[in-house]
mmCIF file with all atom_site columns, C-alpha atoms in Angstrom:
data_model
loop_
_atom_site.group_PDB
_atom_site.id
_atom_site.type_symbol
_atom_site.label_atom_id
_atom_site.label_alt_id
_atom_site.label_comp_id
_atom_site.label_asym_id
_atom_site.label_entity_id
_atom_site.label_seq_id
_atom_site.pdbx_PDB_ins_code
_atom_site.Cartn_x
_atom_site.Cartn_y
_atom_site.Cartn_z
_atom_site.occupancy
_atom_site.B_iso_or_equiv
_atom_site.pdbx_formal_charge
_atom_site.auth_seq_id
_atom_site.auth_comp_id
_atom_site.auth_asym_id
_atom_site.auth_atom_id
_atom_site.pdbx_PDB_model_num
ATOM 1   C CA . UNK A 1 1   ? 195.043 93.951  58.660 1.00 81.00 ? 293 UNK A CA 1
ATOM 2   C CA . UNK A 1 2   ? 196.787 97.179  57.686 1.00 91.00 ? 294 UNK A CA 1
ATOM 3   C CA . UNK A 1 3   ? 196.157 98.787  53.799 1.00 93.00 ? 295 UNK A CA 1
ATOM 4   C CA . UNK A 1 4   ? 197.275 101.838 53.187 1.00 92.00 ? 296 UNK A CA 1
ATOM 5   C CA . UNK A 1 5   ? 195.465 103.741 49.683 1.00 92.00 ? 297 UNK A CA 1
ATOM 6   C CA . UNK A 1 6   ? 195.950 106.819 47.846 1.00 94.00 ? 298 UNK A CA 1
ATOM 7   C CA . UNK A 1 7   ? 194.389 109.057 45.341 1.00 94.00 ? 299 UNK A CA 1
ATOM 8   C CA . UNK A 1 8   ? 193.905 112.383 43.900 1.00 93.00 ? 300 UNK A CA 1
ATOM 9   C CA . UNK A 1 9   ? 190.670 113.550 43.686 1.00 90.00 ? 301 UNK A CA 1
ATOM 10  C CA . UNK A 1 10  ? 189.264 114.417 40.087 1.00 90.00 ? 302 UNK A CA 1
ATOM 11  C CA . UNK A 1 11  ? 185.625 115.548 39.053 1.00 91.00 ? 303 UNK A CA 1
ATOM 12  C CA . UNK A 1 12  ? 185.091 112.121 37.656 1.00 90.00 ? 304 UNK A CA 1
ATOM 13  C CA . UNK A 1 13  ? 185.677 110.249 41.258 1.00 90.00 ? 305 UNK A CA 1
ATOM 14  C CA . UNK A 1 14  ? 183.558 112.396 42.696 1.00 89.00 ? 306 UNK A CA 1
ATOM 15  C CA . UNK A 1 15  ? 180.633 112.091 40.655 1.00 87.00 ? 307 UNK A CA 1
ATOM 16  C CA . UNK A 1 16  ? 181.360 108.441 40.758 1.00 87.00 ? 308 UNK A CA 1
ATOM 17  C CA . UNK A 1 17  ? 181.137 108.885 44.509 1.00 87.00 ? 309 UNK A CA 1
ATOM 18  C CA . UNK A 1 18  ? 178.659 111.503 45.014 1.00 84.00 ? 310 UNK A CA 1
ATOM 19  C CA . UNK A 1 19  ? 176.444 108.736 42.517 1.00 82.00 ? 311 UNK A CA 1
ATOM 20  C CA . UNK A 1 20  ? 177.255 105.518 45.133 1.00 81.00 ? 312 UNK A CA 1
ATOM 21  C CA . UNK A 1 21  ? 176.153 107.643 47.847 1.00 82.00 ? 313 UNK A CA 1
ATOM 22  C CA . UNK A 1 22  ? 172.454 108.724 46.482 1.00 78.00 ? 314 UNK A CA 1
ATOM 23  C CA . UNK A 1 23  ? 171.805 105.207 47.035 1.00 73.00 ? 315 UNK A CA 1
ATOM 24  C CA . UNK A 1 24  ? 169.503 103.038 44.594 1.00 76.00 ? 316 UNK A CA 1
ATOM 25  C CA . UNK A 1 25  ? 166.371 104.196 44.033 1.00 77.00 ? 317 UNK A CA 1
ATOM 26  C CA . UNK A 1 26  ? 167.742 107.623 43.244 1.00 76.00 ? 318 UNK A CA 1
ATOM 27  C CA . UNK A 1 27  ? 169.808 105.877 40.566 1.00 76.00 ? 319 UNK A CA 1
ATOM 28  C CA . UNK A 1 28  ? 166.718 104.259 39.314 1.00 83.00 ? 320 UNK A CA 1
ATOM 29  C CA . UNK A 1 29  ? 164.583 107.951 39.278 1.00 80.00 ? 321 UNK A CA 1
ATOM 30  C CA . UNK A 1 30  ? 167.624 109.226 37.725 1.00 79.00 ? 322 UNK A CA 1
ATOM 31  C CA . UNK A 1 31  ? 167.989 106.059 34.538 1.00 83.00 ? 323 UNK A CA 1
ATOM 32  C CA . UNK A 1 32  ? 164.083 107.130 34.379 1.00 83.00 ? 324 UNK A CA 1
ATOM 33  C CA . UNK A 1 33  ? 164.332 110.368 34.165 1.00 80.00 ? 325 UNK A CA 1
ATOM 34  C CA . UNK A 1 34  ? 166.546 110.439 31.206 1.00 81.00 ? 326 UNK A CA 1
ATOM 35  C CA . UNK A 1 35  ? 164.745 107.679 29.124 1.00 85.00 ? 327 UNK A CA 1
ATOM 36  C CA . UNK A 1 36  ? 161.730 109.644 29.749 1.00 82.00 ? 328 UNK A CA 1
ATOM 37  C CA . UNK A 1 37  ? 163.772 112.571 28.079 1.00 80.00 ? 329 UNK A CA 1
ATOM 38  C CA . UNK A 1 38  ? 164.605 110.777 25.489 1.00 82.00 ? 330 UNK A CA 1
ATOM 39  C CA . UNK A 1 39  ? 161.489 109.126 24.756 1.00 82.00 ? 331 UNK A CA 1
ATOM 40  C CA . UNK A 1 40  ? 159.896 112.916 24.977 1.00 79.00 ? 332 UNK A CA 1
ATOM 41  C CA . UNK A 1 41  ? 162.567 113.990 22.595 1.00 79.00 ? 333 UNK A CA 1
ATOM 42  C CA . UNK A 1 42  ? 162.072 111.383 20.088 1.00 82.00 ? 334 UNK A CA 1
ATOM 43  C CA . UNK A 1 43  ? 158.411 111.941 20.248 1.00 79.00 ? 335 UNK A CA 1
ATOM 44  C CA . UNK A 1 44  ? 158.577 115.698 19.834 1.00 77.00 ? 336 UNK A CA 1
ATOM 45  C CA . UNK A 1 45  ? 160.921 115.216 16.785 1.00 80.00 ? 337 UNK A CA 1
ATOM 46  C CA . UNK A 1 46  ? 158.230 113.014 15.346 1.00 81.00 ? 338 UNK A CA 1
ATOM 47  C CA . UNK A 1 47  ? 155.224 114.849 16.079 1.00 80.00 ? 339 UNK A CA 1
ATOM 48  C CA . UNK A 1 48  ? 156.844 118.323 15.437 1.00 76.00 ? 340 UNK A CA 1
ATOM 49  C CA . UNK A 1 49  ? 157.826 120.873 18.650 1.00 71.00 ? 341 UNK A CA 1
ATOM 50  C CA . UNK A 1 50  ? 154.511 122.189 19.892 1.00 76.00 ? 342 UNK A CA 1
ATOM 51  C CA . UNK A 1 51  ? 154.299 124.665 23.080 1.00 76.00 ? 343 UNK A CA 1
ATOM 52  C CA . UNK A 1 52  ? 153.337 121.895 25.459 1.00 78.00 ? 344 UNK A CA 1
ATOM 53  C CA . UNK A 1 53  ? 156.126 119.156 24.538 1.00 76.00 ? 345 UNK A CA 1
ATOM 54  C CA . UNK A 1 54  ? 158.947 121.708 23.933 1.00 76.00 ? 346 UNK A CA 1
ATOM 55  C CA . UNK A 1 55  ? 157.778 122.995 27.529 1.00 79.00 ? 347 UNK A CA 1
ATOM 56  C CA . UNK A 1 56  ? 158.243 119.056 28.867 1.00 78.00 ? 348 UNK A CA 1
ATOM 57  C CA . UNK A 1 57  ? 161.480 118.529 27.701 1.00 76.00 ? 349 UNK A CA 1
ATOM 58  C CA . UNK A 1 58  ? 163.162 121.507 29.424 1.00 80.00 ? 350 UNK A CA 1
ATOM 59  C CA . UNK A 1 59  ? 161.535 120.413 32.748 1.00 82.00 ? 351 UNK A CA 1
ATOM 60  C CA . UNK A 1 60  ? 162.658 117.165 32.330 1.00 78.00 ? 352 UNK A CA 1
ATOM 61  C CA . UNK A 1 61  ? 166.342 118.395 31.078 1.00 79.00 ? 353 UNK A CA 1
ATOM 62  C CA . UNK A 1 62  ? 166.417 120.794 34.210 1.00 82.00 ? 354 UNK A CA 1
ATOM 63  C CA . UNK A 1 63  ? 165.186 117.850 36.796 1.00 79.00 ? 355 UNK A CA 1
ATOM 64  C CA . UNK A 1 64  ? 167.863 115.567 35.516 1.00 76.00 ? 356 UNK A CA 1
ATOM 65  C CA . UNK A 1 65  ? 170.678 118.617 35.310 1.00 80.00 ? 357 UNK A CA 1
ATOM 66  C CA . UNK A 1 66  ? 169.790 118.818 39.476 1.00 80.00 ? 358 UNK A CA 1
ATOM 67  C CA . UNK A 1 67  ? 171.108 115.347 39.785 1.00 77.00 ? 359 UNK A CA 1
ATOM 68  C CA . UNK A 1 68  ? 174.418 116.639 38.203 1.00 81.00 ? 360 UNK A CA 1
ATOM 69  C CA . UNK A 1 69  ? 174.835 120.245 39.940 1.00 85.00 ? 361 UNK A CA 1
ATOM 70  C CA . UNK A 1 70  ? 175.302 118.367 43.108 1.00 82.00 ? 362 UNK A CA 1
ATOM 71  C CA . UNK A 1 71  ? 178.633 117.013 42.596 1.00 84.00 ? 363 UNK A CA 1
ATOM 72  C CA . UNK A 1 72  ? 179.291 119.812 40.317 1.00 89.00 ? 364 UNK A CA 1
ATOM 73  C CA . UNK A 1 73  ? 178.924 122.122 43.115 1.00 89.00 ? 365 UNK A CA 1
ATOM 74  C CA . UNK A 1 74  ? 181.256 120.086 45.645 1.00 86.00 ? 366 UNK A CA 1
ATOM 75  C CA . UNK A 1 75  ? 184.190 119.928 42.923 1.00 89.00 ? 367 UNK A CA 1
ATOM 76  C CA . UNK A 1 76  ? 183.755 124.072 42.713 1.00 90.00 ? 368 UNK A CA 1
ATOM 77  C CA . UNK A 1 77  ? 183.266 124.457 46.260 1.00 89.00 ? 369 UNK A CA 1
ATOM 78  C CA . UNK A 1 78  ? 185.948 122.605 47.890 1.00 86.00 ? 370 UNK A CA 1
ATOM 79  C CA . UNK A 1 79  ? 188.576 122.211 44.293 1.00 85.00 ? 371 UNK A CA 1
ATOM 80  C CA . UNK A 1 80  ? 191.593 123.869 46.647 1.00 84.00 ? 372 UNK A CA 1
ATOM 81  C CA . UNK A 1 81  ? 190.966 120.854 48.857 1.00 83.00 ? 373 UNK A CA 1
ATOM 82  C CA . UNK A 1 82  ? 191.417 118.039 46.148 1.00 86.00 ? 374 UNK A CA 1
ATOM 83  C CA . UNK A 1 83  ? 195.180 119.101 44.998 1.00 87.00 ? 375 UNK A CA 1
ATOM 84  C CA . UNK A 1 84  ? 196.593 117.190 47.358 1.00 90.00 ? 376 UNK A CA 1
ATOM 85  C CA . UNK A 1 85  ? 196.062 113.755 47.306 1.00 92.00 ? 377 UNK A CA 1
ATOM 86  C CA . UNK A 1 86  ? 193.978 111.894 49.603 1.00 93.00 ? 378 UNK A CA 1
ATOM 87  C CA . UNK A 1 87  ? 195.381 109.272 52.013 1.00 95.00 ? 379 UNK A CA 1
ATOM 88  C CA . UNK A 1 88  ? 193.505 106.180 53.554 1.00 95.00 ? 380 UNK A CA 1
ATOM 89  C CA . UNK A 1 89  ? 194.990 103.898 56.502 1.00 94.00 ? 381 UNK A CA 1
ATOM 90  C CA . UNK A 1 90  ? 192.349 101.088 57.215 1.00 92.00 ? 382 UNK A CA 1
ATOM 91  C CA . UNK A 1 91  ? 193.583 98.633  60.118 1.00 90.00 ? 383 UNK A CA 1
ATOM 92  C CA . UNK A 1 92  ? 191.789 96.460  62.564 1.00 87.00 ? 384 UNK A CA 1
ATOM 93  C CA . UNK A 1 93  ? 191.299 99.249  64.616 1.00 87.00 ? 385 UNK A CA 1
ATOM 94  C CA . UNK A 1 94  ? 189.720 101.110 62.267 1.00 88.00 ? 386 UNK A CA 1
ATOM 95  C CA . UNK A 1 95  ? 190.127 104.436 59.082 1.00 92.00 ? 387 UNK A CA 1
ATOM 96  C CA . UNK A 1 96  ? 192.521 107.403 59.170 1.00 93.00 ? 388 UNK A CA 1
ATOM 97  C CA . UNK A 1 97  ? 191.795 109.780 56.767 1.00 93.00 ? 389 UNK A CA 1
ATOM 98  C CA . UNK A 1 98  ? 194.485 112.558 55.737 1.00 92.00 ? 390 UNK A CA 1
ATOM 99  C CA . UNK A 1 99  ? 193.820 115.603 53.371 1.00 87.00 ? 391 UNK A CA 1
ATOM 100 C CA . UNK A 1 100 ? 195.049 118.575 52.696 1.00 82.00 ? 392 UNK A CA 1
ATOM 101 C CA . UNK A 1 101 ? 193.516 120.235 55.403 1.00 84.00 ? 393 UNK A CA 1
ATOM 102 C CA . UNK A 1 102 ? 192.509 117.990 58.007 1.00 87.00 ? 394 UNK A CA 1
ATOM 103 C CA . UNK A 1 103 ? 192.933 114.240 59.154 1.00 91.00 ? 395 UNK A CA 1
ATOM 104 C CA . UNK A 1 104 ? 189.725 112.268 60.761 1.00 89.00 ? 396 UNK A CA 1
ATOM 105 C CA . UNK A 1 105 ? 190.522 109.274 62.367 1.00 92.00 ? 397 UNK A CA 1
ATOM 106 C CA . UNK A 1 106 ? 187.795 106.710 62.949 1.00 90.00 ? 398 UNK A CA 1
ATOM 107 C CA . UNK A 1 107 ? 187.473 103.689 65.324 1.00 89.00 ? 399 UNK A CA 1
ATOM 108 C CA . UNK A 1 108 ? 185.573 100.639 63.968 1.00 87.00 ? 400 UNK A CA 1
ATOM 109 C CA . UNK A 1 109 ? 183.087 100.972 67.134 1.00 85.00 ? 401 UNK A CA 1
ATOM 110 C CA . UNK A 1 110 ? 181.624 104.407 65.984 1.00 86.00 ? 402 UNK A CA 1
ATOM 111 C CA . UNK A 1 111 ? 180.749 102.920 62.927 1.00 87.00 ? 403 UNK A CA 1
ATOM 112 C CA . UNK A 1 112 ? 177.159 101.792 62.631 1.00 86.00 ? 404 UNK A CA 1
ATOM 113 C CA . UNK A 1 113 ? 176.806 100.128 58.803 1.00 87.00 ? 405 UNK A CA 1
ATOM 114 C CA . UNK A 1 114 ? 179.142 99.984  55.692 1.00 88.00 ? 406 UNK A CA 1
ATOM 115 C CA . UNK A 1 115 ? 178.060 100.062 52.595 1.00 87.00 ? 407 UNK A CA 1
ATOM 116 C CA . UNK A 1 116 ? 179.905 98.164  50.056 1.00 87.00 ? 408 UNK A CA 1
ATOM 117 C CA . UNK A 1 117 ? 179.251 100.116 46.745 1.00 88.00 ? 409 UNK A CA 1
ATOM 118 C CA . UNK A 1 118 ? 180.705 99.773  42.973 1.00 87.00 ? 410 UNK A CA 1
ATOM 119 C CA . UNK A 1 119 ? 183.251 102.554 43.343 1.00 89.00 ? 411 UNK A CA 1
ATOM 120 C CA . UNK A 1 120 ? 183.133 103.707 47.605 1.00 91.00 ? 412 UNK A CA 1
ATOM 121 C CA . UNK A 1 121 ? 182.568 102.137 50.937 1.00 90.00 ? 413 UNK A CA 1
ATOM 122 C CA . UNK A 1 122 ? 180.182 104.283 52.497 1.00 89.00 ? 414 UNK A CA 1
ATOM 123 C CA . UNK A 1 123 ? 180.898 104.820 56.045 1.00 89.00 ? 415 UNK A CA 1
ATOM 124 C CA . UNK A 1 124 ? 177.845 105.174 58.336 1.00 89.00 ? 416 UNK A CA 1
ATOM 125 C CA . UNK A 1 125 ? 179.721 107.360 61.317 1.00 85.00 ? 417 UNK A CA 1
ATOM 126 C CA . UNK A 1 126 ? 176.504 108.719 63.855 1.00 84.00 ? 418 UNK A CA 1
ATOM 127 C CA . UNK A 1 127 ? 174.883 111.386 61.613 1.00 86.00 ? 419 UNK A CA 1
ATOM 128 C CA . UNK A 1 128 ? 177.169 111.626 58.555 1.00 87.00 ? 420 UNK A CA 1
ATOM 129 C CA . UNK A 1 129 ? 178.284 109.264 55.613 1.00 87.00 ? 421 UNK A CA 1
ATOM 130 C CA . UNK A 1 130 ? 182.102 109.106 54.777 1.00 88.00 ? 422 UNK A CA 1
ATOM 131 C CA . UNK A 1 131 ? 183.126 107.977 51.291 1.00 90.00 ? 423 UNK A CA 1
ATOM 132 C CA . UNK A 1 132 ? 185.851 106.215 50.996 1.00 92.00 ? 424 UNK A CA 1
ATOM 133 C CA . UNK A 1 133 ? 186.965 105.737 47.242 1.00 93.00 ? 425 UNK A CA 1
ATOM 134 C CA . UNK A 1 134 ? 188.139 101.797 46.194 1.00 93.00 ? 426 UNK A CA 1
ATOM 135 C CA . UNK A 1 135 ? 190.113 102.999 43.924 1.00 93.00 ? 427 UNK A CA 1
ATOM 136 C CA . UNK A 1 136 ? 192.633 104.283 46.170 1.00 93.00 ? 428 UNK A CA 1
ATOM 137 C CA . UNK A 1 137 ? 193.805 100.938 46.867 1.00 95.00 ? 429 UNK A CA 1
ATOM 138 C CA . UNK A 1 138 ? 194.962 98.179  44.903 1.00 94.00 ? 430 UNK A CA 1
ATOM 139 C CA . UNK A 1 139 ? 192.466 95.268  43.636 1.00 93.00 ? 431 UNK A CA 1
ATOM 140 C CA . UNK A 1 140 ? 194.235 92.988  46.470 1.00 94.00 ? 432 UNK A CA 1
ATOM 141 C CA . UNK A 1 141 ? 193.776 95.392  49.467 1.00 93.00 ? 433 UNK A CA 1
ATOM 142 C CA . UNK A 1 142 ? 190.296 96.029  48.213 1.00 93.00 ? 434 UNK A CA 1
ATOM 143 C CA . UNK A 1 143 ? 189.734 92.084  48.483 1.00 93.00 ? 435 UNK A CA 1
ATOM 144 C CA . UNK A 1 144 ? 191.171 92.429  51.671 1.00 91.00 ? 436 UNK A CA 1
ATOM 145 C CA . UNK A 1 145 ? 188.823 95.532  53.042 1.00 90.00 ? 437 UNK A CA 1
ATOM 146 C CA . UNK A 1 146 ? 185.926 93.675  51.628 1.00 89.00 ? 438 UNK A CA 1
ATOM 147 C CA . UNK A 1 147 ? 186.796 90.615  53.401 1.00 88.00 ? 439 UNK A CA 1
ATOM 148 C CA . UNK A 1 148 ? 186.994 92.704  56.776 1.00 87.00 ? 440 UNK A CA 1
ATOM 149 C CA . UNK A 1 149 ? 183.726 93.966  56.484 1.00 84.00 ? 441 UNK A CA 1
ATOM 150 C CA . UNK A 1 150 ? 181.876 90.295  55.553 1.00 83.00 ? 442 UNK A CA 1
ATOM 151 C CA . UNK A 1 151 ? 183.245 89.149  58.532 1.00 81.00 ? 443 UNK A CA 1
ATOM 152 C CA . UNK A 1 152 ? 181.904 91.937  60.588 1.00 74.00 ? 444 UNK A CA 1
ATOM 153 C CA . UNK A 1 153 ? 178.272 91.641  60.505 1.00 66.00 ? 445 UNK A CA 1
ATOM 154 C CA . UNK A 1 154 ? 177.558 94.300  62.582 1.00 68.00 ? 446 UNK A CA 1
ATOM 155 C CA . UNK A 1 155 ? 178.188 96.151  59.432 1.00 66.00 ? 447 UNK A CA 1
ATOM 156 C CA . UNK A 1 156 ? 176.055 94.777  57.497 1.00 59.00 ? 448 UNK A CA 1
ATOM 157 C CA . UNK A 1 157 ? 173.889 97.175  55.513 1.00 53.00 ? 449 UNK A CA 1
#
């Protein structure tokens, strides 16, 4: 196997990826966290805006505006990085990664767990988690990626 991917980073993949990698139950706090905003809302616009639910709503607007300064912050922080577009290799022995300013290549064996997510595969590499975005391949060499890591269960996540 040999699939070669790649893309240019925009705000929107990040957040997509920066989103895959909070994992679950941070997506779940987050959906709740908003309906409770909304159900706050609604009930303040009902009930008229007192001191006490006007206060609510802005700590529940700021708590949910943490979850997006995060990726926010990465897109200022690093937006010299993402002109260039990112290149993925994935073979059998394992994931080169080229960007603008540096190239990590990865062997299969330091990888501990993958995590197959809607929009990433989420490498588990000793302390750190490397995102790599599906969408820099085709639907066929995703298939083909995906297939690699089923048949690896020493992956499994």
């Amino acid at each position: 196997m040999h699939v070669t991917g790649e893309v240019q980073m925009t705000y929107g993949l990040l957040r997509r990826m920066s989103q895959d990698a909070q994992g679950r139950w941070q997506r779940v706090m987050r959906a709740l966290l908003l309906a409770l905003t909304a159900l706050t809302v609604l009930l303040a616009i009902l009930t008229g805006f007192n001191g006490r639910l006007l206060y609510l709503v802005l700590v529940l607007c700021a708590a949910f505006a943490v979850t997006e300064l995060l990726p926010a912050l990465g897109w200022l922080l690093q937006r010299r990085l993402f002109v260039e577009p990112f290149r993925y290799d994935v073979s059998t022995s394992g994931v080169d990664i080229q960007t603008a300013s540096s190239r990590t290549q990865i062997d299969w064996s330091g990888i501990t767990r993958i995590r197959r997510r809607r929009h990433t595969w989420l490498l588990k590499y000793g302390m750190s988690q490397i995102p790599v975005p599906r969408t820099a391949f085709s639907p066929e060499d995703q298939r083909i990626v995906d297939d690699f890591i089923v048949r690896r269960p020493e992956f499994a996540g």
